[in-house]
PDB file of C-alpha atoms in Angstrom:
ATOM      1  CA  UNK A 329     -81.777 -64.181 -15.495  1.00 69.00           C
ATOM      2  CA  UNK A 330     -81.837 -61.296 -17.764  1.00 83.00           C
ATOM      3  CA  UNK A 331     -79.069 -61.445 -20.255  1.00 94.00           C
ATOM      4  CA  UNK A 332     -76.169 -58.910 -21.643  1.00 97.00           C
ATOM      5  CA  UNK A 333     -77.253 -55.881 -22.351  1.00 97.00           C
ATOM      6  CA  UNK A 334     -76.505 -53.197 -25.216  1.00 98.00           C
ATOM      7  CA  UNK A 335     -77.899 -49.498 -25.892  1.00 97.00           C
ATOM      8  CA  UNK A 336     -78.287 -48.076 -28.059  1.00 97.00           C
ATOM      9  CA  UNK A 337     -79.182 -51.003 -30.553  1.00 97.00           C
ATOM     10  CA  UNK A 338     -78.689 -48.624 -33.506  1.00 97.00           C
ATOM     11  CA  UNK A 339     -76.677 -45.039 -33.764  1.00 97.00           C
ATOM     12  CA  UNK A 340     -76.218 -42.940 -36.823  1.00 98.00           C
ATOM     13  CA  UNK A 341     -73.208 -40.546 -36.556  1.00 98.00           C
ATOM     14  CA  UNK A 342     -70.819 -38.260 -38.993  1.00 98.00           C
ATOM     15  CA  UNK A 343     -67.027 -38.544 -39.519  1.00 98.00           C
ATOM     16  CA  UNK A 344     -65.013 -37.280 -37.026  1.00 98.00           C
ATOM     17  CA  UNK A 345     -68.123 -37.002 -34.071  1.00 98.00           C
ATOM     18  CA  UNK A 346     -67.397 -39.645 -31.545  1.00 98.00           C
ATOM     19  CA  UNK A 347     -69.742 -42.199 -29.982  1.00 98.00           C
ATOM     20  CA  UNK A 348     -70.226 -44.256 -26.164  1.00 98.00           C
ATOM     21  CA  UNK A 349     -71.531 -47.550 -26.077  1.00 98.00           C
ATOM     22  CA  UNK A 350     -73.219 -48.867 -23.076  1.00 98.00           C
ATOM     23  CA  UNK A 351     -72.813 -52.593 -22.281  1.00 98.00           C
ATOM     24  CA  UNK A 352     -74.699 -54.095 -19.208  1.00 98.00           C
ATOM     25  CA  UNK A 353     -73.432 -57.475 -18.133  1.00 97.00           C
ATOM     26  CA  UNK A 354     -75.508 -60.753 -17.008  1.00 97.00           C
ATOM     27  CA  UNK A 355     -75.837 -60.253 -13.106  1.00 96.00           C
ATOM     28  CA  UNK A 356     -72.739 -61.937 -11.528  1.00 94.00           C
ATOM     29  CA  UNK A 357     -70.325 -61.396 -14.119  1.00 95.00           C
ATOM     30  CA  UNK A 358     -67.239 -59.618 -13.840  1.00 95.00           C
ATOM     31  CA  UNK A 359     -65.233 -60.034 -17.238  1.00 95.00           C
ATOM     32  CA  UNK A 360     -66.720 -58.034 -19.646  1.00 97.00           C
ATOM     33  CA  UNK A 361     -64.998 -57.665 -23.810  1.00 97.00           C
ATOM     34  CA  UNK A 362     -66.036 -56.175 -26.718  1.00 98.00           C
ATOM     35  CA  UNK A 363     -65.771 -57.140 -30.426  1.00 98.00           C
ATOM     36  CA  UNK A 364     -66.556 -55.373 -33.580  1.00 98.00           C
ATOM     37  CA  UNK A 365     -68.051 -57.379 -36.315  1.00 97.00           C
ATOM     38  CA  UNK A 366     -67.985 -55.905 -40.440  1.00 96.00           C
ATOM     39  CA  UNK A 367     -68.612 -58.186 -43.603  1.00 92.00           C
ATOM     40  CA  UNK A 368     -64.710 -57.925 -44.419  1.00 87.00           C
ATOM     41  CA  UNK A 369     -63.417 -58.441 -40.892  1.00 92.00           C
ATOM     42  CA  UNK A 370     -65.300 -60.843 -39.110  1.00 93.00           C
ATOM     43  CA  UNK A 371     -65.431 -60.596 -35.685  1.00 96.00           C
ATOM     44  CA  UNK A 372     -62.149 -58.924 -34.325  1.00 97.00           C
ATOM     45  CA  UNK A 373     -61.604 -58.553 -30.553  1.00 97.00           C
ATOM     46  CA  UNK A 374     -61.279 -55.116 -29.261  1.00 98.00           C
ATOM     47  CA  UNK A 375     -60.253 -55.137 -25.741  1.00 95.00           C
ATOM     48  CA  UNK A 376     -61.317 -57.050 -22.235  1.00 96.00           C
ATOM     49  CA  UNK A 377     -62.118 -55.532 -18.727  1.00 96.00           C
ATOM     50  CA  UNK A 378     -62.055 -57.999 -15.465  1.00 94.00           C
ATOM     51  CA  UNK A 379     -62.563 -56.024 -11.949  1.00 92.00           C
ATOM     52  CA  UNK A 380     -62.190 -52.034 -13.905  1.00 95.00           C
ATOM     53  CA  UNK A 381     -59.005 -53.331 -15.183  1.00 95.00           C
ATOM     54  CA  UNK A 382     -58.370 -53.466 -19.045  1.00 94.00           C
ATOM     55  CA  UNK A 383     -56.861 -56.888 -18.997  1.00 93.00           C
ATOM     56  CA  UNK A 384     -56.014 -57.395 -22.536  1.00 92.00           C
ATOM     57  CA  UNK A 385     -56.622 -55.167 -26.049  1.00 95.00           C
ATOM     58  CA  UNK A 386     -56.915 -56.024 -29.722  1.00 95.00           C
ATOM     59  CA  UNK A 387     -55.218 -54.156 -32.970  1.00 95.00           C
ATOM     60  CA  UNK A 388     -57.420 -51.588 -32.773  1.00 97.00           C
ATOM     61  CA  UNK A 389     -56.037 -47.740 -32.952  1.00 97.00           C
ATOM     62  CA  UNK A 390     -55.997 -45.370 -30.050  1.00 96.00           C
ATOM     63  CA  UNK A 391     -59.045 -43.935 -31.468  1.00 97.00           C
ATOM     64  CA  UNK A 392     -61.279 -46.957 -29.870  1.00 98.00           C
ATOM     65  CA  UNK A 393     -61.095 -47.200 -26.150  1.00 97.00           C
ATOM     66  CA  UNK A 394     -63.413 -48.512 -22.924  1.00 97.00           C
ATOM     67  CA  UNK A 395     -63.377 -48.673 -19.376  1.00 97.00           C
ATOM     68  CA  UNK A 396     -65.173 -50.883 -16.655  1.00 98.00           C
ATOM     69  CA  UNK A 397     -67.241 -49.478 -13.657  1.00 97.00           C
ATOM     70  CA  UNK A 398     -67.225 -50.838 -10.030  1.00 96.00           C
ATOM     71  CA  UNK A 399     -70.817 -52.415 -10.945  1.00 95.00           C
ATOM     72  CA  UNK A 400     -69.293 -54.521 -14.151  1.00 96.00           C
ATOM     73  CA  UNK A 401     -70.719 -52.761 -16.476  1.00 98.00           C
ATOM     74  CA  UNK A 402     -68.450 -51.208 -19.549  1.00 98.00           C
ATOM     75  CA  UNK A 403     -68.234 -48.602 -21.969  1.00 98.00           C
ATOM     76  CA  UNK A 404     -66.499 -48.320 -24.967  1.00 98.00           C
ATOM     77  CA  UNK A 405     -65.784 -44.890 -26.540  1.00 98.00           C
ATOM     78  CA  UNK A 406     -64.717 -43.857 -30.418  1.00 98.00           C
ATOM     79  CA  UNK A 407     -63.347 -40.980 -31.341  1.00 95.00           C
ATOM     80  CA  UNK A 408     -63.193 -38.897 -34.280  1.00 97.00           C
ATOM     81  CA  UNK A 409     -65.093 -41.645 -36.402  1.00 98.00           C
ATOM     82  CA  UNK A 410     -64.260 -42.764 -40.112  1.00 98.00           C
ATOM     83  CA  UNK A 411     -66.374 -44.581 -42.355  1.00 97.00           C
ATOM     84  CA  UNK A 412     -64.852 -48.055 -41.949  1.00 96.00           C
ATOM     85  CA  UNK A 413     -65.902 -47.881 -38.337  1.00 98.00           C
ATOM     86  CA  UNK A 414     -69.503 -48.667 -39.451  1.00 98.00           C
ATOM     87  CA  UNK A 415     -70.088 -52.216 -37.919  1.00 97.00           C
ATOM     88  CA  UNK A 416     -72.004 -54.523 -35.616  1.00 98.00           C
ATOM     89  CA  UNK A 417     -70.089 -53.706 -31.729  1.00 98.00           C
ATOM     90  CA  UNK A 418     -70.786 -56.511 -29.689  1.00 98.00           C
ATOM     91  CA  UNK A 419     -70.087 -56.945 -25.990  1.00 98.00           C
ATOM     92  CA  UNK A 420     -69.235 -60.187 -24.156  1.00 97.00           C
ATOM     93  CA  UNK A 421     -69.274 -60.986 -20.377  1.00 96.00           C
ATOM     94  CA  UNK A 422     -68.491 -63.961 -18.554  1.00 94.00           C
ATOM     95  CA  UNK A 423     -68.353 -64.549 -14.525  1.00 92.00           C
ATOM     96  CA  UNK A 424     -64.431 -64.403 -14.781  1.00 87.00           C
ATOM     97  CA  UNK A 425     -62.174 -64.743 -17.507  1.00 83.00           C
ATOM     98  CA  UNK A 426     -62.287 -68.180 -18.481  1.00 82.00           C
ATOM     99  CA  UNK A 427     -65.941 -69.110 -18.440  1.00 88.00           C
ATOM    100  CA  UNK A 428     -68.063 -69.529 -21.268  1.00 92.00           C
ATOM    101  CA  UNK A 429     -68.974 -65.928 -22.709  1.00 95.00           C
ATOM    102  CA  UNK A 430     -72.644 -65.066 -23.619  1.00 96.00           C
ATOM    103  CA  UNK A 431     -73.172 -62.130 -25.933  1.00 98.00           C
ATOM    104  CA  UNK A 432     -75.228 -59.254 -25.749  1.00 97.00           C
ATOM    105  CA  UNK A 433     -77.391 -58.142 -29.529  1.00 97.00           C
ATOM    106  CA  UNK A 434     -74.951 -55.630 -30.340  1.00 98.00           C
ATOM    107  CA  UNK A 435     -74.788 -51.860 -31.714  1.00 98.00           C
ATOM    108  CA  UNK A 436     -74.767 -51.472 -35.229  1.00 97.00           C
ATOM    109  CA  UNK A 437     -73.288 -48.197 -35.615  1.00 98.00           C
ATOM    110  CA  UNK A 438     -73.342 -46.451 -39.016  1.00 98.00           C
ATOM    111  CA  UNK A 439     -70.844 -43.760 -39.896  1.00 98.00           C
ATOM    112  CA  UNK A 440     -71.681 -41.573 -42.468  1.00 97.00           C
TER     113      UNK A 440
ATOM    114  CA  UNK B 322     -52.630 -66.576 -42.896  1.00 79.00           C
ATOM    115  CA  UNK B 323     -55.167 -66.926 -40.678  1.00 87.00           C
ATOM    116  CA  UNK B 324     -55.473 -68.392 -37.628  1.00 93.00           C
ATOM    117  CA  UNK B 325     -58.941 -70.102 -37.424  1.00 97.00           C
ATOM    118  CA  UNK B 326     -59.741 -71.041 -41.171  1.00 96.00           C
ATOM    119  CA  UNK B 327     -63.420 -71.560 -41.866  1.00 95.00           C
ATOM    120  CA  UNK B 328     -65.376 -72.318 -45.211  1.00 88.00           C
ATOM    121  CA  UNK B 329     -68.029 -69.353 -45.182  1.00 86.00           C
ATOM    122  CA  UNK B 330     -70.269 -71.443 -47.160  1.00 88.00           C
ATOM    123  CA  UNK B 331     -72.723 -70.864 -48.146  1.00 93.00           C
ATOM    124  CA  UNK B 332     -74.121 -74.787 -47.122  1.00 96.00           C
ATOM    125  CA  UNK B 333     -77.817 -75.680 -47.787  1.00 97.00           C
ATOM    126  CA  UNK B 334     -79.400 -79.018 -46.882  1.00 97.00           C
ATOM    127  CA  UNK B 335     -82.610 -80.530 -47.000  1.00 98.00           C
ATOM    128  CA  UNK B 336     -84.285 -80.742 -43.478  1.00 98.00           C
ATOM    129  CA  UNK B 337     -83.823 -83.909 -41.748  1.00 98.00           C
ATOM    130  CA  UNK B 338     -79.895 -83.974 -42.985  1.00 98.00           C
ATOM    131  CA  UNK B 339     -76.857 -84.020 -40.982  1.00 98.00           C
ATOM    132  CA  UNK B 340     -74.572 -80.885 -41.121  1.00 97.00           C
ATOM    133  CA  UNK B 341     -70.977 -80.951 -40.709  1.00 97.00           C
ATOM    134  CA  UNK B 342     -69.286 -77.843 -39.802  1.00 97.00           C
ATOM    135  CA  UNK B 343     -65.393 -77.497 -39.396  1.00 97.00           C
ATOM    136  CA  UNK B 344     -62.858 -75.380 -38.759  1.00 97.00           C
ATOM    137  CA  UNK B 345     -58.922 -75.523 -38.745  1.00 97.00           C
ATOM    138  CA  UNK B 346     -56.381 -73.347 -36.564  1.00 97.00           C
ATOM    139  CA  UNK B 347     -52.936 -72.781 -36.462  1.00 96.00           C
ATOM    140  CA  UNK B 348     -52.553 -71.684 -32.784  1.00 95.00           C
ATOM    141  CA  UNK B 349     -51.169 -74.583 -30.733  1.00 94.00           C
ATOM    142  CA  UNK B 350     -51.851 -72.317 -27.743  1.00 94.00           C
ATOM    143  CA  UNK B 351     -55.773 -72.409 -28.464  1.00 95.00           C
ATOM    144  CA  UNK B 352     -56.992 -74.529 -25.361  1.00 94.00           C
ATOM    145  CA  UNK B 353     -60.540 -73.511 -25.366  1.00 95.00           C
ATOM    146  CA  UNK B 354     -63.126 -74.165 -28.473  1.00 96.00           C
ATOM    147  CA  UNK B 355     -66.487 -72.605 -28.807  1.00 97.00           C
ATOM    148  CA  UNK B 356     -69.334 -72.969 -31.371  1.00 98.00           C
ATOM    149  CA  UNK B 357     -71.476 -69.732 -31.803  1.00 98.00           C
ATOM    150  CA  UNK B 358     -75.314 -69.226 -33.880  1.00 98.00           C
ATOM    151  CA  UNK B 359     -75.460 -66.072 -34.635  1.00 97.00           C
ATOM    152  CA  UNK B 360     -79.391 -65.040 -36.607  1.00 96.00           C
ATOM    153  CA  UNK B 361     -79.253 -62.390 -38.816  1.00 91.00           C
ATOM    154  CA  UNK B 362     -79.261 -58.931 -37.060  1.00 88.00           C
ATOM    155  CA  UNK B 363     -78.598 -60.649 -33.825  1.00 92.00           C
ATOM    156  CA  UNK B 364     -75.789 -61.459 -31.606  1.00 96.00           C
ATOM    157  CA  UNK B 365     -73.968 -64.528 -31.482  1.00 97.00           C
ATOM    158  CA  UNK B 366     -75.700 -67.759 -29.183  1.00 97.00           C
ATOM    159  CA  UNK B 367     -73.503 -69.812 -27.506  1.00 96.00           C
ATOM    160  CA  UNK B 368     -73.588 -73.600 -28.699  1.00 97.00           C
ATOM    161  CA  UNK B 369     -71.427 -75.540 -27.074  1.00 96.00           C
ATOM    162  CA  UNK B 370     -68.132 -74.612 -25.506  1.00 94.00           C
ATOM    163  CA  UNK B 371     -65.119 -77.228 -24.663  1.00 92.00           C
ATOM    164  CA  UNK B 372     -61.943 -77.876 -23.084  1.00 89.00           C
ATOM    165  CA  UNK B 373     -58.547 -79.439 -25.445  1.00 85.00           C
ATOM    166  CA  UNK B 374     -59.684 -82.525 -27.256  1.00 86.00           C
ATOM    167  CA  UNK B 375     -62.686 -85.037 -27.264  1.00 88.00           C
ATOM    168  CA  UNK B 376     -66.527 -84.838 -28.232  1.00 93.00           C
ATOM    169  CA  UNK B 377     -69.112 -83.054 -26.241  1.00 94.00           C
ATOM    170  CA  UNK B 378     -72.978 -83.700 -26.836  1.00 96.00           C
ATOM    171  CA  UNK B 379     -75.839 -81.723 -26.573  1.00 95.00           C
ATOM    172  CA  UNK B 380     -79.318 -82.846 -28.025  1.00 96.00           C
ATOM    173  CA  UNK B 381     -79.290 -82.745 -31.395  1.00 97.00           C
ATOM    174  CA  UNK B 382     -75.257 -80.910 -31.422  1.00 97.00           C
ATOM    175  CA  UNK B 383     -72.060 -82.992 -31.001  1.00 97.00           C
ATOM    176  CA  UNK B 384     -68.607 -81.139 -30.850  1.00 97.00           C
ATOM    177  CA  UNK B 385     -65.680 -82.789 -31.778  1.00 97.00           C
ATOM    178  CA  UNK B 386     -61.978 -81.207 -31.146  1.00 97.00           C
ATOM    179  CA  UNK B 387     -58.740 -82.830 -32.209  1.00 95.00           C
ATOM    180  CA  UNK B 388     -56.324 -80.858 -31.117  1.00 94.00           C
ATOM    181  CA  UNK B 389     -53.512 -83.420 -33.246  1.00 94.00           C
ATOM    182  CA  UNK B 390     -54.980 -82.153 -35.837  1.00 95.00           C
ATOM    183  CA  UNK B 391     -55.687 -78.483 -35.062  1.00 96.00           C
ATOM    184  CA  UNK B 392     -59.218 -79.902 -36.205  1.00 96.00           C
ATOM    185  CA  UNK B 393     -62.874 -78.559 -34.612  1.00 97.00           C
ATOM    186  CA  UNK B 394     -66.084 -79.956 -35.982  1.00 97.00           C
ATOM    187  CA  UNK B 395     -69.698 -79.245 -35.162  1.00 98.00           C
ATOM    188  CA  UNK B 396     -72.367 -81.660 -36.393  1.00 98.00           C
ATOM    189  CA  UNK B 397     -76.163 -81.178 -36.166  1.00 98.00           C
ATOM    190  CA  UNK B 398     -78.442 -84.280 -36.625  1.00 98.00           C
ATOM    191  CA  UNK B 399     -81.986 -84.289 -37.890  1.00 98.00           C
ATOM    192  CA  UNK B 400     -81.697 -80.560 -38.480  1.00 98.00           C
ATOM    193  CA  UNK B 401     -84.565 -78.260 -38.966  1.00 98.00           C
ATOM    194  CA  UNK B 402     -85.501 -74.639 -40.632  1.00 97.00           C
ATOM    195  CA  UNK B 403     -84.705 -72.934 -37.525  1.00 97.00           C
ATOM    196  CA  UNK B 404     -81.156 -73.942 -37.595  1.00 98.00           C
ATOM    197  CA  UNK B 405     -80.888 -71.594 -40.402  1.00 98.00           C
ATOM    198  CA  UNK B 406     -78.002 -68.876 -39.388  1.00 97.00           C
ATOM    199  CA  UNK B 407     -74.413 -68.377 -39.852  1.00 97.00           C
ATOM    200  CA  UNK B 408     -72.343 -70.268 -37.203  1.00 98.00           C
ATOM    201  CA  UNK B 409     -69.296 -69.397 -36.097  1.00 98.00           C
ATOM    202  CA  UNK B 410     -65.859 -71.276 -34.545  1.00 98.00           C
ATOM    203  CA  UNK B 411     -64.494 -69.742 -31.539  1.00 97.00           C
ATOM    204  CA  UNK B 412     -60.981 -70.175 -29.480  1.00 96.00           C
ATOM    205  CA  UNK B 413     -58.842 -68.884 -27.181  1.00 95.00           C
ATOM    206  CA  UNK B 414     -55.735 -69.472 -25.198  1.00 93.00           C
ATOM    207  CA  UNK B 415     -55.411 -70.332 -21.246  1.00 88.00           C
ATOM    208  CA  UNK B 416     -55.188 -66.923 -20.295  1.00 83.00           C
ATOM    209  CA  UNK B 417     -57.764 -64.209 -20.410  1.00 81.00           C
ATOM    210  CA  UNK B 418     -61.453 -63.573 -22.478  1.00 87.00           C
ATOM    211  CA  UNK B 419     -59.550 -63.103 -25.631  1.00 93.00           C
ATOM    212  CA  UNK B 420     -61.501 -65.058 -28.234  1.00 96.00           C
ATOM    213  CA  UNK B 421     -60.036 -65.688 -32.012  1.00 97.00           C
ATOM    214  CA  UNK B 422     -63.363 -66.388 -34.487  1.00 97.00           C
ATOM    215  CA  UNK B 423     -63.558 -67.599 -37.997  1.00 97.00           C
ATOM    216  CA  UNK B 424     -65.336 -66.061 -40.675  1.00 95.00           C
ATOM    217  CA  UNK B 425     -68.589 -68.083 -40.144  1.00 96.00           C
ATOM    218  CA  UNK B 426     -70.629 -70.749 -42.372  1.00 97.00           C
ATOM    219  CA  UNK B 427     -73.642 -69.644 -43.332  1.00 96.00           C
ATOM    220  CA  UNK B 428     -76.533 -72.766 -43.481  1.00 97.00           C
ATOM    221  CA  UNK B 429     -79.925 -72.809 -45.036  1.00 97.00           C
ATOM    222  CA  UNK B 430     -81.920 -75.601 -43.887  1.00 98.00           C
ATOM    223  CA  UNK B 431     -84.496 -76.136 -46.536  1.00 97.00           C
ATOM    224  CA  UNK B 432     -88.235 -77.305 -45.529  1.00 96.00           C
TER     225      UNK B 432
END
C-alpha cells in the first residue's frame, strides 16, 4: 500500500507570494492534519480535516489555511509569506481520527 | 512551560548498547502516546503507538507509559548504526488527530 503523499518535496518562494501544498493520503484514510516542523519550533500542529471538515486548528495566523476534498486528499494554502515560514510542512493521515497516524516526507519550503 | 519535555540530546552509544529515551508531560488529558524516527530530511516513522499506561513490545523496541507519573520511555536493545536519527515523543488527548510532540533526541549509534 503506497504511503502519504507530498508534492512538491521542495519550493522556493519570495515574501509576500503565497504557496499550495498537495497532500495525498494512504488509500482508506479519511483524517488527514498537517504540521510544520523549524529548528526553533519543533513540530507544531497546524490544523486537522476528517470527511472535508476542518475538525480542529493550531496557533497558527489566518495567513495559513487548508481544506479537504471529497477523495481525502488536502491542501494547505499560505499567504503572503514571511521568512519565518521557511520549514519542513508535513502532512498526517490516519483512517479516522484516533488511529495511529503515518506521515508523509514533507515540503520543505524556503522563503526568501 | 511545556507540555511534553524532552532532552534533545544529543545521546551517542556504542552499538550493541541499550538506549533509554524519555519524555515527561504535563497534560493529564494526554491518553494516547506515540514514539516517532524521524532520518534526516525525512518524515517522521511511526514506532510504536499506545493506549494510557503499561509496556508495549516490538522486536528490539519496548514502550513504557506511566501515566502516575506523566512518565513515557522508549528503550531499544542491542541497537545498531541504523537506529541513528532523532526520535521523537508524541501525545494526544481522546478527541481528535491533534498530536502534542517534544523537541526530539537525537542518537548516534556508533559502529
Amino acid at each position: 500500500k503506497a504511503g502519504v503523499t507530498q508534492t512538491p518535496r521542495y519550493l522556493i518562494k519570495t515574501r509576500g507570494q503565497q504557496v499550495t501544498l498537495s497532500c495525498s493520503p494512504i488509500s482508506g484514510h479519511r483524517s488527514v492534519s498537517w504540521y510544520q516542523q523549524t529548528p526553533g519550533q519543533g513540530l507544531q500542529f497546524l490544523f486537522e480535516y476528517f470527511s472535508e471538515t476542518q475538525r480542529n486548528k493550531g496557533n497558527f495566523p489566518g495567513r495559513f489555511s487548508g481544506r479537504q476534498f471529497s477523495n481525502s486528499r488536502s491542501e494547505m494554502n499560505v499567504s503572503t509569506l514571511e521568512l519565518g515560514d521557511s520549514a519542513l510542512y508535513l502532512c498526517a493521515s490516519s483512517l479516522a481520527p484516533l488511529n495511529e497516524q503515518f506521515f508523509g516526507p514533507g515540503t520543505r519550503l524556503t522563503v526568501l | 512551560q511545556k507540555e511534553v519535555e524532552q532532552d534533545p540530546g544529543p545521546l551517542s552509544v556504542p552499538e550493541g548498547a541499550i538506549v533509554s529515551l524519555n519524555c515527561t508531560y504535563s497534560n493529564s488529558a494526554f491518553q494516547y502516546f506515540m514514539w516517532y524516527r524521524q532520518y534526516s530530511r525525512k518524515g517522521p516513522e511511526l514506532l510504536m503507538y499506545t493506549y494510557s499506561s503499561g509496556n508495549k513490545e516490538d522486536g528490539r523496541f519496548t514502550a513504557q507509559v506511566d501515566k502516575s507519573s506523566k512518565y513515557i520511555s522508549l528503550f531499544i536493545r542491542d541497537s545498531q548504526p541504523s537506529d541513528s536519527a532523532t526520535y521523537l515523543c508524541a501525545m494526544k488527548e481522546t478527541s481528535g488527530s491533534r498530536l502534542t510532540f517534544g523537541e526530539g533526541t537525537q542518537l548516534t549509534v556508533n559502529p
